[in-house]
Amino acid sequence: MAPVILVTFAGRQKRMEILTRYIHSAMDAGIIDEWHVWDFTRSQEDHEWVTREFGPVRFMGSDAPYQSKGSVAPNQPLRLSATITNDLHIAIIPNDGGDDYFELVIGGWNNSHSALRKLPRSALTHFDRDGVPALWMRATPGILSPGTPNQIVLNVDAAGAPSLHVNNVAIGSWSELDISAGASIMVRGGWGASLELGNVRSRIQRLVGNPNEHMPYWQAYHFYASRLQAFSDSIFLKCDDDIVYMDLEKLSDFIEFRRTNPKYVIVSANVVNNGVCAHWQQLAGSIPEAVGHFERPPGGFGGSLWQSAERANELHDYFLQTNSKHLPLPSKVIEWKERQSINFIAWLGKDLVHMALPKGDDERALTVDLPELLDRPTAIYSDFTVSHLSFGPQEQGLALDHLIGAYDELMRSSIAA
């Protein structure tokens, strides 16, 4: 069977903790094979939580900060498989408690030279190296190969002296350094080069996007589209970090529908607090008029629910009070040819050939531009229900603590059952 990969764009801890429990349960049941958590966090607190909670790291954008990657000690080498074109940075942070660390740059200066620097630990958080002299430098033309994962071995001998081999070539050794107490290792790319680490076997993997981009999500689609051969047989699910309810009993049916209906570019779950879904839910009689009127958003975008915290609060409360936790649509499948919010969607790995999205609005690209180009519709699948906490315009006035508490209680009872 095709492997099922769930992709989540992580941002906010408080909103993602409920989702985390649902996904762990789905993975324990064998419904989801891998969870790829993309770190697009905007606060240091959320970044630190994602780093602690998910891992190991598999990918880093070229501007992503250092990430932890093991340790070295005498007779305990570090071995890396690193796909990168230039400027592989390795931070060697001695365990002796000093204020400095050593930075190896492999294939820097357009893959022409490698160097070793000594830096204060504060330099781990930024890229500025102006005026920092090299302790060692040598010409290493073409040392990093763009055609294969590069094999990196960092040894520390019995006396504590480190040495480096790249693709079976001895690059340097430094007897003047003392790493006899061992060291922790961090890695990053840089100067236009992203870094992918091989041999990541964990079912939960962390991928770190470039920080401070207004619409960063193209990085994820480009990552998968660039690796079409590896992912073409997979089924992808993508969900927002604030999915606070998921009907786990129907998830397998949703995946099977996605697998057996290739004509749709994307298939959406039946989402609570989603303007297009709410319109169809009300047409089917699943949302009474007393809860509010949910119009068809113009062109599938925006609308009164999208911009109103009050309406979101009322819809969430109504859903939480239902016994079935399901708001059926007029039919099992709604074909759709306008924009829709992509709170929980699925696509086929073979369609990655069309999904090297440009920088910009990934939602419009996936639900409007790409379906129009390919002359293929999207769809909404009625029988799999999820609940989406909020859109940006709903943030002010959302009953956040009340809703998270109620959905947390629902999650615990759902998983226990």
Short mmCIF file of C-alpha atoms in Angstrom, two decimals:
data_model
loop_
_atom_site.label_atom_id
_atom_site.label_comp_id
_atom_site.label_asym_id
_atom_site.label_seq_id
_atom_site.Cartn_x
_atom_site.Cartn_y
_atom_site.Cartn_z
CA MET A 1 0.00 0.00 0.00
CA ALA A 2 1.03 3.58 -0.62
CA PRO A 3 2.67 5.19 2.41
CA VAL A 4 0.59 7.92 4.03
CA ILE A 5 2.51 11.07 4.98
CA LEU A 6 0.92 13.79 7.09
CA VAL A 7 2.36 17.28 6.66
CA THR A 8 1.74 19.95 9.29
CA PHE A 9 2.90 23.56 9.16
CA ALA A 10 3.68 24.17 12.83
CA GLY A 11 3.27 27.57 14.35
CA ARG A 12 1.69 27.78 17.78
CA GLN A 13 2.15 25.39 20.69
CA LYS A 14 -1.09 26.04 22.54
CA ARG A 15 -3.16 25.29 19.43
CA MET A 16 -1.16 22.28 18.30
CA GLU A 17 -1.06 20.15 21.43
CA ILE A 18 -4.54 18.68 20.79
CA LEU A 19 -3.63 17.81 17.20
CA THR A 20 -0.48 16.08 18.45
CA ARG A 21 -2.53 13.61 20.50
CA TYR A 22 -4.79 12.78 17.56
CA ILE A 23 -1.83 12.19 15.23
CA HIS A 24 0.01 9.99 17.71
CA SER A 25 -3.15 7.92 18.03
CA ALA A 26 -3.49 7.62 14.24
CA MET A 27 0.15 6.57 13.94
CA ASP A 28 -0.21 4.01 16.72
CA ALA A 29 -3.15 2.56 14.77
CA GLY A 30 -1.06 2.34 11.61
CA ILE A 31 -3.26 4.79 9.67
CA ILE A 32 -0.48 7.36 9.16
CA ASP A 33 3.04 6.18 8.35
CA GLU A 34 5.06 9.40 8.73
CA TRP A 35 4.44 12.83 10.21
CA HIS A 36 6.47 15.68 8.75
CA VAL A 37 6.33 18.72 11.02
CA TRP A 38 7.46 21.89 9.25
CA ASP A 39 8.79 24.54 11.62
CA PHE A 40 7.33 27.81 10.36
CA THR A 41 7.08 29.24 13.88
CA ARG A 42 7.25 33.00 14.39
CA SER A 43 8.21 33.17 18.06
CA GLN A 44 11.28 31.81 19.82
CA GLU A 45 9.07 30.13 22.43
CA ASP A 46 7.12 28.20 19.78
CA HIS A 47 10.34 27.33 17.91
CA GLU A 48 11.86 25.88 21.07
CA TRP A 49 8.71 23.83 21.72
CA VAL A 50 8.65 22.39 18.20
CA THR A 51 12.37 21.59 18.49
CA ARG A 52 11.83 19.75 21.79
CA GLU A 53 8.62 17.99 20.80
CA PHE A 54 9.35 16.78 17.27
CA GLY A 55 12.32 15.31 15.57
CA PRO A 56 14.81 14.38 14.48
CA VAL A 57 15.60 17.17 12.04
CA ARG A 58 15.62 16.10 8.40
CA PHE A 59 15.76 19.34 6.43
CA MET A 60 16.86 22.94 6.96
CA GLY A 61 16.35 25.87 4.64
CA SER A 62 19.43 27.86 3.70
CA ASP A 63 18.61 30.56 6.27
CA ALA A 64 17.55 28.21 9.05
CA PRO A 65 19.54 28.41 12.29
CA TYR A 66 21.77 25.68 13.70
CA GLN A 67 20.03 22.45 14.73
CA SER A 68 21.33 19.75 17.07
CA LYS A 69 22.72 16.62 15.45
CA GLY A 70 24.36 14.27 17.91
CA SER A 71 27.73 14.31 19.61
CA VAL A 72 31.36 13.23 19.30
CA ALA A 73 33.87 11.89 21.81
CA PRO A 74 37.18 10.03 21.63
CA ASN A 75 36.60 6.90 19.56
CA GLN A 76 32.92 7.89 19.08
CA PRO A 77 32.79 9.55 15.66
CA LEU A 78 29.93 11.54 14.16
CA ARG A 79 28.71 10.26 10.79
CA LEU A 80 26.45 12.38 8.60
CA SER A 81 24.81 11.84 5.25
CA ALA A 82 24.30 15.39 3.99
CA THR A 83 22.67 16.48 0.75
CA ILE A 84 23.94 20.00 0.17
CA THR A 85 25.71 21.88 -2.64
CA ASN A 86 27.96 24.19 -0.62
CA ASP A 87 28.58 25.71 2.81
CA LEU A 88 27.90 22.84 5.17
CA HIS A 89 28.43 24.27 8.67
CA ILE A 90 29.25 22.01 11.61
CA ALA A 91 29.41 23.49 15.12
CA ILE A 92 31.59 21.57 17.59
CA ILE A 93 30.55 22.66 21.08
CA PRO A 94 32.95 21.23 23.70
CA ASN A 95 31.50 19.71 26.84
CA ASP A 96 34.12 21.45 28.99
CA GLY A 97 31.78 24.37 29.66
CA GLY A 98 33.89 27.04 27.97
CA ASP A 99 32.50 30.15 26.31
CA ASP A 100 33.58 29.27 22.76
CA TYR A 101 32.89 26.66 20.10
CA PHE A 102 34.53 25.61 16.84
CA GLU A 103 32.86 25.99 13.47
CA LEU A 104 33.78 23.88 10.46
CA VAL A 105 32.76 25.25 7.07
CA ILE A 106 32.90 22.55 4.39
CA GLY A 107 32.69 23.64 0.76
CA GLY A 108 32.40 27.32 1.48
CA TRP A 109 33.12 30.14 -0.95
CA ASN A 110 31.18 28.52 -3.80
CA ASN A 111 32.37 25.00 -2.87
CA SER A 112 36.02 25.98 -3.25
CA HIS A 113 37.46 26.12 0.29
CA SER A 114 36.94 24.72 3.77
CA ALA A 115 37.77 26.45 7.04
CA LEU A 116 37.81 26.19 10.83
CA ARG A 117 36.89 29.07 13.13
CA LYS A 118 36.72 29.69 16.86
CA LEU A 119 33.64 31.67 17.90
CA PRO A 120 31.75 32.71 21.03
CA ARG A 121 28.67 30.61 21.67
CA SER A 122 26.47 33.62 21.01
CA ALA A 123 27.41 33.25 17.32
CA LEU A 124 25.32 30.08 17.13
CA THR A 125 22.22 32.27 16.78
CA HIS A 126 23.31 34.42 13.82
CA PHE A 127 25.22 34.27 10.54
CA ASP A 128 27.50 37.30 10.89
CA ARG A 129 31.15 36.22 10.53
CA ASP A 130 32.69 39.52 9.40
CA GLY A 131 36.13 40.03 10.88
CA VAL A 132 36.37 36.52 12.31
CA PRO A 133 39.77 35.03 11.35
CA ALA A 134 40.08 31.39 10.33
CA LEU A 135 42.16 29.10 12.51
CA TRP A 136 42.67 26.92 9.45
CA MET A 137 41.71 27.06 5.78
CA ARG A 138 42.53 25.06 2.68
CA ALA A 139 41.40 24.79 -0.91
CA THR A 140 38.91 21.94 -1.32
CA PRO A 141 37.55 22.41 -4.85
CA GLY A 142 34.33 20.50 -5.48
CA ILE A 143 34.47 18.79 -2.10
CA LEU A 144 30.67 18.62 -1.80
CA SER A 145 28.88 16.68 -4.50
CA PRO A 146 25.45 17.88 -5.69
CA GLY A 147 24.70 14.45 -7.15
CA THR A 148 24.71 12.26 -4.06
CA PRO A 149 24.39 12.53 -0.29
CA ASN A 150 27.80 13.55 1.01
CA GLN A 151 29.34 11.24 3.60
CA ILE A 152 30.81 13.25 6.48
CA VAL A 153 32.85 11.66 9.27
CA LEU A 154 34.14 13.70 12.21
CA ASN A 155 36.54 11.70 14.39
CA VAL A 156 38.09 12.53 17.75
CA ASP A 157 41.23 10.56 18.64
CA ALA A 158 42.23 9.35 22.08
CA ALA A 159 44.09 12.61 22.75
CA GLY A 160 40.99 14.68 21.92
CA ALA A 161 42.12 15.92 18.49
CA PRO A 162 39.35 16.09 15.84
CA SER A 163 39.76 15.15 12.18
CA LEU A 164 37.43 15.36 9.20
CA HIS A 165 36.78 13.11 6.21
CA VAL A 166 34.38 14.06 3.39
CA ASN A 167 33.39 11.43 0.83
CA ASN A 168 36.36 9.29 1.93
CA VAL A 169 38.84 12.16 1.51
CA ALA A 170 40.88 13.34 4.53
CA ILE A 171 40.28 17.07 4.76
CA GLY A 172 42.08 18.07 7.94
CA SER A 173 43.07 17.21 11.50
CA TRP A 174 43.75 19.61 14.36
CA SER A 175 46.00 18.37 17.12
CA GLU A 176 45.95 21.79 18.81
CA LEU A 177 42.27 21.37 19.70
CA ASP A 178 41.21 19.39 22.76
CA ILE A 179 37.83 17.67 22.55
CA SER A 180 38.82 14.94 25.00
CA ALA A 181 35.70 15.65 27.11
CA GLY A 182 33.50 15.21 24.04
CA ALA A 183 31.31 17.75 22.30
CA SER A 184 27.77 18.25 21.08
CA ILE A 185 27.27 18.85 17.38
CA MET A 186 24.98 21.24 15.52
CA VAL A 187 24.60 21.65 11.76
CA ARG A 188 23.16 24.07 9.22
CA GLY A 189 23.46 25.08 5.58
CA GLY A 190 23.86 28.66 4.47
CA TRP A 191 24.70 31.02 1.64
CA GLY A 192 21.91 29.76 -0.58
CA ALA A 193 22.36 26.08 0.28
CA SER A 194 19.64 24.10 2.07
CA LEU A 195 20.63 20.96 3.95
CA GLU A 196 18.92 17.57 3.99
CA LEU A 197 20.16 14.92 6.38
CA GLY A 198 19.94 11.29 5.32
CA ASN A 199 19.38 8.17 7.40
CA VAL A 200 16.52 9.79 9.33
CA ARG A 201 14.52 6.74 10.32
CA SER A 202 12.03 8.23 12.75
CA ARG A 203 8.35 8.22 11.75
CA ILE A 204 8.11 11.80 13.06
CA GLN A 205 10.51 14.15 11.31
CA ARG A 206 11.14 17.87 11.70
CA LEU A 207 11.82 20.16 8.75
CA VAL A 208 12.90 23.75 9.40
CA GLY A 209 11.91 26.41 6.91
CA ASN A 210 13.62 29.72 6.39
CA PRO A 211 12.45 32.11 9.11
CA ASN A 212 10.60 35.40 8.77
CA GLU A 213 8.93 34.76 5.41
CA HIS A 214 5.40 36.18 5.14
CA MET A 215 4.13 33.20 3.12
CA PRO A 216 6.70 30.48 3.76
CA TYR A 217 4.68 27.40 2.79
CA TRP A 218 5.98 27.13 -0.78
CA GLN A 219 9.17 25.71 0.76
CA ALA A 220 7.37 22.52 1.79
CA TYR A 221 5.73 21.92 -1.58
CA HIS A 222 9.03 22.61 -3.34
CA PHE A 223 10.79 20.12 -1.06
CA TYR A 224 8.43 17.29 -2.02
CA ALA A 225 8.19 18.25 -5.69
CA SER A 226 12.00 18.24 -5.91
CA ARG A 227 11.98 14.65 -4.64
CA LEU A 228 9.26 13.31 -6.90
CA GLN A 229 10.82 9.89 -7.34
CA ALA A 230 10.98 9.35 -3.58
CA PHE A 231 7.39 10.46 -2.93
CA SER A 232 5.45 9.66 -6.12
CA ASP A 233 3.79 6.58 -4.61
CA SER A 234 2.77 8.32 -1.38
CA ILE A 235 -0.54 9.77 -0.29
CA PHE A 236 -0.17 13.18 1.35
CA LEU A 237 -2.37 14.71 4.01
CA LYS A 238 -1.82 18.34 4.98
CA CYS A 239 -3.42 19.84 8.05
CA ASP A 240 -3.26 23.15 9.86
CA ASP A 241 -1.65 23.19 13.28
CA ASP A 242 -4.95 24.22 14.88
CA ILE A 243 -7.06 21.21 13.90
CA VAL A 244 -8.70 20.52 17.27
CA TYR A 245 -10.96 17.61 16.40
CA MET A 246 -10.48 14.66 14.05
CA ASP A 247 -12.85 11.74 13.48
CA LEU A 248 -10.20 9.03 13.65
CA GLU A 249 -12.74 6.28 12.85
CA LYS A 250 -13.32 7.83 9.40
CA LEU A 251 -9.73 8.81 8.60
CA SER A 252 -8.95 5.56 6.78
CA ASP A 253 -12.07 6.00 4.62
CA PHE A 254 -10.92 9.50 3.68
CA ILE A 255 -7.49 8.19 2.69
CA GLU A 256 -9.03 5.38 0.63
CA PHE A 257 -11.30 7.86 -1.17
CA ARG A 258 -8.29 10.00 -1.95
CA ARG A 259 -6.37 6.99 -3.28
CA THR A 260 -9.15 5.75 -5.54
CA ASN A 261 -10.28 9.10 -6.99
CA PRO A 262 -7.32 10.50 -8.90
CA LYS A 263 -9.34 12.98 -10.95
CA TYR A 264 -9.42 15.43 -8.03
CA VAL A 265 -6.36 17.65 -7.59
CA ILE A 266 -7.00 17.93 -3.87
CA VAL A 267 -9.68 16.50 -1.59
CA SER A 268 -10.73 18.37 1.54
CA ALA A 269 -12.11 16.92 4.72
CA ASN A 270 -15.51 18.15 5.91
CA VAL A 271 -14.24 21.01 8.07
CA VAL A 272 -15.99 22.78 10.92
CA ASN A 273 -15.21 26.53 10.78
CA ASN A 274 -14.49 26.64 7.06
CA GLY A 275 -16.62 29.02 5.01
CA VAL A 276 -17.25 26.77 2.01
CA CYS A 277 -17.93 23.70 4.15
CA ALA A 278 -20.25 25.67 6.47
CA HIS A 279 -22.32 26.79 3.48
CA TRP A 280 -22.79 23.21 2.29
CA GLN A 281 -23.36 21.97 5.84
CA GLN A 282 -26.22 24.43 6.22
CA LEU A 283 -27.71 23.57 2.82
CA ALA A 284 -27.84 19.96 4.00
CA GLY A 285 -29.68 20.99 7.17
CA SER A 286 -26.73 20.15 9.41
CA ILE A 287 -26.48 23.69 10.79
CA PRO A 288 -29.79 25.28 11.83
CA GLU A 289 -30.49 28.88 10.84
CA ALA A 290 -30.64 29.67 14.57
CA VAL A 291 -26.86 29.21 14.69
CA GLY A 292 -26.48 31.82 11.93
CA HIS A 293 -26.65 32.16 8.18
CA PHE A 294 -23.61 30.78 6.36
CA GLU A 295 -23.56 32.16 2.85
CA ARG A 296 -21.51 30.86 -0.05
CA PRO A 297 -18.27 32.84 0.19
CA PRO A 298 -17.72 34.88 -2.99
CA GLY A 299 -15.43 32.84 -5.19
CA GLY A 300 -14.93 30.51 -2.22
CA PHE A 301 -12.83 33.04 -0.30
CA GLY A 302 -13.49 35.07 2.83
CA GLY A 303 -17.08 35.56 3.88
CA SER A 304 -18.82 36.43 7.11
CA LEU A 305 -17.68 33.34 9.04
CA TRP A 306 -14.03 33.83 8.04
CA GLN A 307 -13.97 37.35 9.48
CA SER A 308 -16.11 36.93 12.62
CA ALA A 309 -14.94 35.57 15.97
CA GLU A 310 -18.52 35.67 17.25
CA ARG A 311 -19.79 33.45 14.42
CA ALA A 312 -16.87 31.05 14.90
CA ASN A 313 -17.60 30.80 18.63
CA GLU A 314 -21.27 30.02 17.95
CA LEU A 315 -20.47 27.40 15.30
CA HIS A 316 -17.88 25.68 17.48
CA ASP A 317 -20.27 25.60 20.43
CA TYR A 318 -23.02 24.13 18.27
CA PHE A 319 -20.70 21.43 16.92
CA LEU A 320 -19.41 20.58 20.39
CA GLN A 321 -23.00 20.08 21.58
CA THR A 322 -23.91 17.66 18.78
CA ASN A 323 -23.96 13.98 19.66
CA SER A 324 -22.63 12.74 16.33
CA LYS A 325 -19.73 15.22 15.95
CA HIS A 326 -20.56 15.22 12.25
CA LEU A 327 -22.17 17.89 10.06
CA PRO A 328 -23.06 16.02 6.85
CA LEU A 329 -22.99 17.70 3.44
CA PRO A 330 -25.82 17.32 0.86
CA SER A 331 -23.95 14.40 -0.72
CA LYS A 332 -20.98 12.21 0.13
CA VAL A 333 -18.77 14.20 -2.26
CA ILE A 334 -19.08 17.84 -3.28
CA GLU A 335 -17.15 18.68 -6.44
CA TRP A 336 -15.80 22.19 -6.27
CA LYS A 337 -14.23 24.56 -8.80
CA GLU A 338 -13.68 27.68 -6.70
CA ARG A 339 -11.26 28.57 -3.94
CA GLN A 340 -11.52 26.88 -0.56
CA SER A 341 -9.56 26.97 2.69
CA ILE A 342 -7.03 24.12 2.87
CA ASN A 343 -7.34 23.35 6.58
CA PHE A 344 -7.19 19.58 6.01
CA ILE A 345 -6.54 18.32 2.48
CA ALA A 346 -5.09 15.32 0.67
CA TRP A 347 -3.22 14.93 -2.61
CA LEU A 348 -1.54 12.11 -4.47
CA GLY A 349 2.23 11.89 -4.61
CA LYS A 350 2.18 11.52 -8.39
CA ASP A 351 0.68 15.03 -8.61
CA LEU A 352 3.85 16.50 -7.10
CA VAL A 353 5.00 16.81 -10.71
CA HIS A 354 2.69 19.85 -10.82
CA MET A 355 3.34 21.18 -7.31
CA ALA A 356 6.64 23.08 -7.33
CA LEU A 357 4.65 26.10 -6.25
CA PRO A 358 6.06 29.62 -6.55
CA LYS A 359 6.41 31.90 -3.57
CA GLY A 360 3.03 33.31 -2.66
CA ASP A 361 -0.48 32.09 -1.89
CA ASP A 362 -0.36 28.29 -1.76
CA GLU A 363 -4.10 28.05 -1.07
CA ARG A 364 -5.06 29.86 -4.26
CA ALA A 365 -2.46 27.90 -6.24
CA LEU A 366 -3.79 24.53 -5.06
CA THR A 367 -7.52 25.22 -5.23
CA VAL A 368 -7.86 27.67 -8.13
CA ASP A 369 -4.84 28.02 -10.38
CA LEU A 370 -3.68 24.39 -10.53
CA PRO A 371 -7.15 22.85 -11.00
CA GLU A 372 -7.81 25.37 -13.78
CA LEU A 373 -4.50 24.55 -15.46
CA LEU A 374 -5.06 20.81 -15.26
CA ASP A 375 -8.82 20.99 -15.95
CA ARG A 376 -9.47 18.86 -12.86
CA PRO A 377 -11.82 19.74 -9.99
CA THR A 378 -11.27 19.61 -6.25
CA ALA A 379 -13.65 17.89 -3.85
CA ILE A 380 -14.97 17.95 -0.30
CA TYR A 381 -15.50 14.54 1.33
CA SER A 382 -18.51 14.60 3.65
CA ASP A 383 -17.90 11.56 5.86
CA PHE A 384 -14.59 12.62 7.45
CA THR A 385 -15.03 15.52 9.88
CA VAL A 386 -12.37 17.72 11.42
CA SER A 387 -12.67 20.98 13.32
CA HIS A 388 -10.48 23.99 12.60
CA LEU A 389 -10.04 26.41 15.46
CA SER A 390 -9.63 29.81 13.82
CA PHE A 391 -8.66 32.04 10.92
CA GLY A 392 -6.57 35.16 11.40
CA PRO A 393 -9.49 37.63 11.28
CA GLN A 394 -11.25 35.56 13.98
CA GLU A 395 -8.41 35.84 16.48
CA GLN A 396 -9.69 38.94 18.28
CA GLY A 397 -12.75 37.87 20.25
CA LEU A 398 -12.32 34.11 19.91
CA ALA A 399 -13.20 32.28 23.13
CA LEU A 400 -9.81 30.61 23.00
CA ASP A 401 -9.49 29.15 26.49
CA HIS A 402 -13.09 27.91 26.51
CA LEU A 403 -12.80 26.26 23.09
CA ILE A 404 -9.42 24.67 23.68
CA GLY A 405 -10.65 23.31 27.00
CA ALA A 406 -13.79 21.87 25.40
CA TYR A 407 -11.92 20.34 22.45
CA ASP A 408 -9.26 18.94 24.78
CA GLU A 409 -11.98 17.17 26.75
CA LEU A 410 -13.52 15.89 23.50
CA MET A 411 -10.14 14.64 22.31
CA ARG A 412 -9.51 12.72 25.51
CA SER A 413 -12.92 11.06 25.42
CA SER A 414 -12.61 10.28 21.69
CA ILE A 415 -9.20 8.66 22.00
CA ALA A 416 -10.15 6.79 25.16
CA ALA A 417 -13.18 5.37 23.38
#
